[in-house]
């Protein structure tokens, strides 16, 4: 009997999603004679049974397109806003899956998607996931698609900001995305020749950053490029955060856990805008004019790089092979020695942060980049 598979994209979009859909779809249809349906707008489409029948023709010409032909959302199947309530819609997802007599559903997404996928697996669905995100923070894979393109976009932005920073003898603070991980800021900072790079994994001191910029000015370098990850924080902020993280981890009751979680959420909400504050502080502490550029969603838009197209195609086609072999409950990971299926239980709920001894950190230090450590 012909196998039918479902595909959905979930979480923030990124370049390479269409390449991955195409990779899974073409291999599934053409090599393994499966039929493919897409679910619209992530897990919401699965719950609401909103589908797009996927044929080989529809997969032609999408390799180089940014975004996702299926649409995406950040909806979670177990906590979905329905009207003005939040409901557990796992049963509805299971119903849709059974209605279409699917053999499996492929969930293409980031860290949140891995957690959602495992919930569906626990409810009895056959699930395989693919790792995508510009943040590169998915545990278990060396790299996720989307990252390389975002790295290029951020690097090019820093290159362009250099010429205006030097002409005006200014500090330019550049905020990158990356969520709670520093991969994007660190990579683009190194590639773009930043003078200061601030990442969440290395809490910083504003004094140290200001001193580094003053030293540069004393040596005749009257401009500085400061690349800051959106999740970077000062040493004092890190202390506060760690206190709540510990409270959440060691909470003895549901109430304590909820309280710690809401404190953490509030911190992160208020943290938006921290780079503007930093830019103003640096200007007043150094006497050098400072400007802020927030790269934002530009980093997620447009056509994927060659490396992301290749990675997404390799992961997608390998995924079709796993579906054919009926290997489920795994994320298709990219490892130095090839593509490897990793059990979802080893991936979900974990984050891949920048290790302190990572070669990129070492290289940044060796080239005199200030990482802001007190
Ligand atoms: O996870 C990808 C990402 O772009 C993060 O870098 C960023 O923090 C977040 O998504 C932004 O999300 P949204 O598009 O929902 O504002």
Coordinates of C-alpha atoms and ligand atoms in Angstrom, one line a residue:
X1 CA 0.0 0.0 0.0
X2 CA 1.2 3.5 -0.8
X3 CA 2.4 5.4 2.2
X4 CA 1.1 8.9 2.9
X5 CA 3.2 11.4 4.9
X6 CA 2.4 14.8 6.2
X7 CA 4.8 17.8 6.4
X8 CA 4.6 21.0 8.4
X9 CA 6.9 23.9 9.2
X10 CA 6.7 25.4 12.6
X11 CA 8.3 28.3 14.6
X12 CA 10.0 31.3 13.2
X13 CA 10.6 31.0 9.4
X14 CA 14.2 30.8 8.0
X15 CA 15.9 30.5 4.7
X16 CA 16.1 26.8 3.6
X17 CA 12.6 25.7 4.7
X18 CA 11.4 25.4 1.1
X19 CA 14.6 23.5 0.2
X20 CA 13.9 21.1 3.0
X21 CA 10.2 20.6 2.0
X22 CA 11.4 20.0 -1.5
X23 CA 14.0 17.6 -0.4
X24 CA 11.6 15.5 1.7
X25 CA 8.8 15.7 -0.9
X26 CA 10.8 14.9 -4.0
X27 CA 12.6 12.0 -2.5
X28 CA 9.3 10.7 -0.9
X29 CA 7.3 11.0 -4.1
X30 CA 9.8 10.2 -6.8
X31 CA 12.1 7.7 -5.0
X32 CA 9.8 6.0 -2.5
X33 CA 6.5 6.4 -4.3
X34 CA 4.8 8.0 -1.2
X35 CA 2.0 10.6 -1.3
X36 CA 2.7 13.9 0.5
X37 CA 0.4 16.4 2.1
X38 CA 1.5 19.7 3.7
X39 CA -0.2 21.2 6.8
X40 CA -0.6 24.9 6.7
X41 CA 0.7 27.2 9.4
X42 CA 2.5 24.7 11.6
X43 CA 0.8 22.6 14.2
X44 CA -2.4 24.8 13.8
X45 CA -2.9 23.3 10.3
X46 CA -2.5 19.8 11.7
X47 CA -5.1 20.5 14.4
X48 CA -7.5 22.2 12.1
X49 CA -6.9 19.8 9.2
X50 CA -5.9 22.6 6.7
X51 CA -3.9 20.9 4.1
X52 CA -2.1 21.5 0.8
X53 CA -1.7 18.4 -1.5
X54 CA 2.0 18.4 -2.5
X55 CA 2.9 17.1 -6.0
X56 CA 6.3 17.1 -7.7
X57 CA 5.2 20.0 -9.8
X58 CA 4.6 22.2 -6.7
X59 CA 8.1 21.4 -5.5
X60 CA 9.7 22.6 -8.6
X61 CA 11.1 26.1 -8.5
X62 CA 11.0 26.6 -4.7
X63 CA 14.6 25.6 -3.8
X64 CA 15.8 29.2 -3.9
X65 CA 12.8 30.8 -2.3
X66 CA 12.9 32.2 1.2
X67 CA 10.1 31.5 3.7
X68 CA 7.9 28.5 3.6
X69 CA 5.2 27.6 1.0
X70 CA 3.3 25.9 3.9
X71 CA 3.2 28.9 6.2
X72 CA 4.3 28.7 9.8
X73 CA 3.2 29.7 13.3
X74 CA 4.5 29.4 16.8
X75 CA 1.4 27.5 18.0
X76 CA 1.9 24.5 20.2
X77 CA -0.5 21.6 19.9
X78 CA -1.0 21.2 23.6
X79 CA -1.5 24.9 24.4
X80 CA -3.2 26.4 21.4
X81 CA -5.1 29.7 21.6
X82 CA -8.7 28.9 20.5
X83 CA -10.9 32.0 20.7
X84 CA -10.0 33.6 24.0
X85 CA -9.0 30.3 25.6
X86 CA -5.8 28.1 25.4
X87 CA -6.7 24.5 24.8
X88 CA -4.9 21.2 24.5
X89 CA -5.5 20.2 20.9
X90 CA -3.4 17.0 20.8
X91 CA -6.5 14.8 20.2
X92 CA -7.5 16.9 17.2
X93 CA -4.0 16.5 15.8
X94 CA -4.3 12.7 16.2
X95 CA -7.7 12.8 14.5
X96 CA -6.4 14.6 11.5
X97 CA -3.4 12.2 11.2
X98 CA -5.8 9.2 11.3
X99 CA -8.3 10.8 8.9
X100 CA -5.6 11.1 6.3
X101 CA -4.2 7.6 7.1
X102 CA -0.7 9.0 7.5
X103 CA 2.3 6.8 8.1
X104 CA 4.2 9.7 9.6
X105 CA 4.4 13.5 10.0
X106 CA 7.5 15.5 9.4
X107 CA 7.9 18.5 11.6
X108 CA 10.4 21.0 10.4
X109 CA 11.3 23.5 13.1
X110 CA 13.6 24.7 15.9
X111 CA 13.9 23.9 19.6
X112 CA 10.2 24.4 20.4
X113 CA 9.2 22.2 17.5
X114 CA 11.3 19.3 18.9
X115 CA 9.4 19.5 22.1
X116 CA 6.0 19.7 20.4
X117 CA 6.9 16.8 18.2
X118 CA 7.7 14.6 21.1
X119 CA 4.2 15.3 22.5
X120 CA 2.7 14.0 19.3
X121 CA 4.9 11.0 19.4
X122 CA 3.8 10.3 22.9
X123 CA 0.2 10.5 21.6
X124 CA 0.9 7.7 19.2
X125 CA 1.9 9.5 16.0
X126 CA 5.0 8.6 14.0
X127 CA 7.1 11.7 13.9
X128 CA 10.4 12.7 12.3
X129 CA 11.8 16.2 12.7
X130 CA 14.3 18.4 10.8
X131 CA 16.4 21.0 12.6
X132 CA 16.0 24.6 11.3
X133 CA 16.8 27.9 12.9
X134 CA 19.0 30.9 12.4
X135 CA 19.9 30.6 16.1
X136 CA 21.9 27.4 15.6
X137 CA 20.9 26.4 19.1
X138 CA 19.3 23.0 18.5
X139 CA 20.9 20.3 20.5
X140 CA 22.2 17.2 18.8
X141 CA 23.0 18.7 15.4
X142 CA 26.3 20.4 14.5
X143 CA 24.4 23.0 12.5
X144 CA 20.8 23.8 11.6
X145 CA 19.8 25.2 8.2
X146 CA 19.0 28.9 8.1
X147 CA 22.1 29.7 10.2
X148 CA 24.5 30.1 7.4
X149 CA 22.3 32.5 5.5
X150 CA 21.7 34.6 8.6
X151 CA 25.4 34.6 9.3
X152 CA 26.1 36.0 5.8
X153 CA 23.4 38.6 6.1
X154 CA 24.6 39.8 9.5
X155 CA 28.2 39.8 8.3
X156 CA 27.4 41.9 5.3
X157 CA 25.6 44.3 7.5
X158 CA 28.6 44.7 9.8
X159 CA 30.8 45.2 6.7
X160 CA 28.6 48.0 5.6
X161 CA 28.4 49.6 9.1
X162 CA 32.2 49.7 9.2
X163 CA 32.5 52.3 6.5
X164 CA 29.9 54.7 8.1
X165 CA 31.4 54.1 11.6
X166 CA 34.9 55.0 10.4
X167 CA 33.7 58.1 8.5
X168 CA 31.9 59.5 11.5
X169 CA 34.3 58.2 14.1
X170 CA 31.4 56.6 15.9
X171 CA 30.6 53.6 18.0
X172 CA 28.0 51.4 16.2
X173 CA 26.2 48.9 18.3
X174 CA 24.7 46.1 16.1
X175 CA 22.1 43.9 17.6
X176 CA 21.7 40.4 16.0
X177 CA 19.0 37.8 16.6
X178 CA 20.0 34.4 18.1
X179 CA 17.4 34.1 20.9
X180 CA 19.3 32.9 24.1
X181 CA 22.4 31.7 22.2
X182 CA 25.4 33.7 20.9
X183 CA 26.2 31.7 17.7
X184 CA 25.0 34.4 15.3
X185 CA 26.6 37.4 17.0
X186 CA 29.8 35.5 17.6
X187 CA 30.1 34.2 14.1
X188 CA 29.1 37.5 12.4
X189 CA 31.2 39.5 14.8
X190 CA 34.3 37.5 14.0
X191 CA 33.6 37.4 10.2
X192 CA 32.8 41.1 10.2
X193 CA 35.9 42.2 12.3
X194 CA 33.9 43.5 15.3
X195 CA 35.8 45.1 18.1
X196 CA 33.5 44.0 20.8
X197 CA 31.2 40.9 20.7
X198 CA 28.7 40.3 23.5
X199 CA 26.9 37.0 23.8
X200 CA 24.5 35.5 26.4
X201 CA 26.9 32.8 27.3
X202 CA 29.5 35.4 28.5
X203 CA 27.8 38.0 30.7
X204 CA 29.5 41.4 30.3
X205 CA 30.4 44.5 32.2
X206 CA 29.6 47.9 30.5
X207 CA 32.7 49.3 32.2
X208 CA 34.9 46.7 30.5
X209 CA 33.4 47.5 27.1
X210 CA 33.7 51.2 27.6
X211 CA 37.4 50.8 28.6
X212 CA 38.1 48.7 25.5
X213 CA 36.6 51.4 23.3
X214 CA 38.5 54.2 25.1
X215 CA 41.8 52.2 24.6
X216 CA 41.0 51.9 20.9
X217 CA 40.5 55.7 20.7
X218 CA 43.8 56.3 22.5
X219 CA 45.5 54.2 19.8
X220 CA 43.9 56.3 17.1
X221 CA 41.0 54.0 16.3
X222 CA 38.2 56.4 16.6
X223 CA 35.4 54.1 15.7
X224 CA 34.3 50.8 17.2
X225 CA 31.8 48.1 16.1
X226 CA 30.0 46.4 19.0
X227 CA 28.1 43.3 18.0
X228 CA 25.5 42.3 20.6
X229 CA 23.3 39.2 20.6
X230 CA 19.7 40.0 21.5
X231 CA 20.0 37.7 24.5
X232 CA 23.3 39.1 25.8
X233 CA 23.2 40.5 29.4
X234 CA 25.3 42.1 32.0
X235 CA 26.9 40.2 34.8
X236 CA 24.3 41.6 37.2
X237 CA 21.4 40.7 34.9
X238 CA 22.8 37.2 34.6
X239 CA 22.9 36.8 38.4
X240 CA 19.2 37.7 38.6
X241 CA 18.3 35.3 35.7
X242 CA 20.3 32.5 37.3
X243 CA 18.5 33.0 40.5
X244 CA 15.1 32.5 38.8
X245 CA 16.4 29.6 36.7
X246 CA 17.5 27.8 39.9
X247 CA 14.2 28.5 41.5
X248 CA 12.4 27.1 38.6
X249 CA 14.6 24.0 38.5
X250 CA 14.3 23.4 42.3
X251 CA 10.7 24.4 42.7
X252 CA 8.9 22.2 45.2
X253 CA 5.4 23.1 44.0
X254 CA 3.6 23.9 40.8
X255 CA 2.9 27.4 42.2
X256 CA 6.6 28.1 42.9
X257 CA 7.5 26.9 39.4
X258 CA 4.9 29.1 37.8
X259 CA 6.1 32.1 39.8
X260 CA 9.7 31.6 38.8
X261 CA 8.6 31.1 35.1
X262 CA 6.6 34.3 35.1
X263 CA 9.6 36.2 36.6
X264 CA 11.8 34.8 33.9
X265 CA 9.3 35.7 31.2
X266 CA 9.0 39.2 32.6
X267 CA 12.8 39.6 32.6
X268 CA 13.0 38.6 28.9
X269 CA 10.2 40.9 27.9
X270 CA 11.8 43.8 29.6
X271 CA 15.1 43.0 28.2
X272 CA 14.0 44.0 24.7
X273 CA 15.6 47.4 24.1
X274 CA 18.7 46.6 26.2
X275 CA 20.9 47.5 23.2
X276 CA 19.6 51.0 23.0
X277 CA 20.4 51.5 26.7
X278 CA 23.9 50.0 26.1
X279 CA 24.5 52.4 23.1
X280 CA 23.5 55.4 25.2
X281 CA 25.7 54.2 28.1
X282 CA 28.7 53.7 25.9
X283 CA 28.2 57.2 24.4
X284 CA 28.1 58.8 27.8
X285 CA 31.0 56.8 29.2
X286 CA 33.4 57.2 26.3
X287 CA 32.4 60.6 24.9
X288 CA 32.2 59.0 21.5
X289 CA 28.9 59.3 19.6
X290 CA 27.1 56.0 19.3
X291 CA 24.4 54.7 17.0
X292 CA 22.3 51.5 17.2
X293 CA 21.4 49.2 14.4
X294 CA 18.9 46.3 15.1
X295 CA 19.2 43.8 12.2
X296 CA 16.0 42.0 13.3
X297 CA 14.0 39.9 10.8
X298 CA 16.2 40.9 7.9
X299 CA 18.4 38.1 9.1
X300 CA 15.6 35.6 8.4
X301 CA 14.5 36.8 5.0
X302 CA 15.3 36.1 1.4
X303 CA 17.0 33.4 -0.5
X304 CA 19.0 30.7 1.3
X305 CA 22.8 30.5 0.9
X306 CA 24.3 27.6 -1.1
X307 CA 25.3 25.9 2.1
X308 CA 21.8 26.1 3.5
X309 CA 20.3 24.8 0.3
X310 CA 22.6 21.8 0.4
X311 CA 22.1 21.1 4.1
X312 CA 18.3 21.4 3.8
X313 CA 18.3 19.1 0.8
X314 CA 20.6 16.5 2.5
X315 CA 18.5 16.5 5.7
X316 CA 15.2 16.4 3.7
X317 CA 16.2 13.5 1.5
X318 CA 17.7 11.6 4.4
X319 CA 14.4 12.1 6.2
X320 CA 12.5 10.5 3.3
X321 CA 14.9 7.5 3.6
X322 CA 14.1 7.2 7.3
X323 CA 10.3 7.3 6.6
X324 CA 10.8 4.6 4.0
X325 CA 12.7 2.5 6.6
X326 CA 10.0 3.3 9.2
X327 CA 12.4 4.9 11.6
X328 CA 10.4 7.3 13.7
X329 CA 10.7 9.4 16.8
X330 CA 14.0 10.9 15.6
X331 CA 15.5 14.2 14.5
X332 CA 17.6 14.1 11.4
X333 CA 20.8 15.7 12.6
X334 CA 23.9 16.9 10.7
X335 CA 27.1 15.5 12.3
X336 CA 30.7 15.9 11.2
X337 CA 30.6 12.3 10.0
X338 CA 27.4 12.6 8.1
X339 CA 23.6 12.6 8.7
X340 CA 22.4 10.9 11.8
X341 CA 19.0 10.2 13.3
X342 CA 19.0 11.2 17.0
X343 CA 16.1 10.1 19.3
X344 CA 13.8 13.0 20.0
X345 CA 14.1 12.3 23.7
X346 CA 17.8 13.2 23.5
X347 CA 17.1 16.5 21.8
X348 CA 13.8 18.0 23.2
X349 CA 14.1 20.5 26.0
X350 CA 17.9 21.0 25.5
X351 CA 19.8 23.9 24.0
X352 CA 23.1 24.1 22.3
X353 CA 24.9 27.1 23.7
X354 CA 28.4 28.4 22.8
X355 CA 30.9 26.6 25.0
X356 CA 33.5 28.8 26.6
X357 CA 36.4 26.9 24.9
X358 CA 34.8 26.8 21.5
X359 CA 37.3 27.6 18.7
X360 CA 35.3 30.7 17.7
X361 CA 35.7 32.1 21.3
X362 CA 39.4 31.3 21.2
X363 CA 39.8 32.9 17.8
X364 CA 38.0 36.0 18.9
X365 CA 40.1 36.4 22.0
X366 CA 43.3 35.8 20.0
X367 CA 42.5 38.6 17.7
X368 CA 41.9 41.0 20.5
X369 CA 38.2 41.2 20.4
X370 CA 36.7 42.4 23.7
X371 CA 34.1 39.9 24.9
X372 CA 33.1 42.2 27.8
X373 CA 34.0 39.8 30.7
X374 CA 34.3 41.6 34.0
Ligands
LIG1 O1 14.2 31.6 16.6 C1 14.4 32.4 15.5 C2 14.2 33.9 16.0 O2 14.5 34.7 14.8 C3 15.1 34.3 17.1 O3 16.4 34.7 16.7 C4 14.3 35.5 17.6 O4 14.5 35.7 19.0 C5 12.9 35.1 17.4 O5 12.9 34.1 16.4 C6 12.0 36.2 16.9 O6 10.7 35.7 16.8 P1 9.4 36.4 16.2 O7 9.6 36.3 14.7 O8 8.3 35.6 16.6 O9 9.4 37.8 16.6

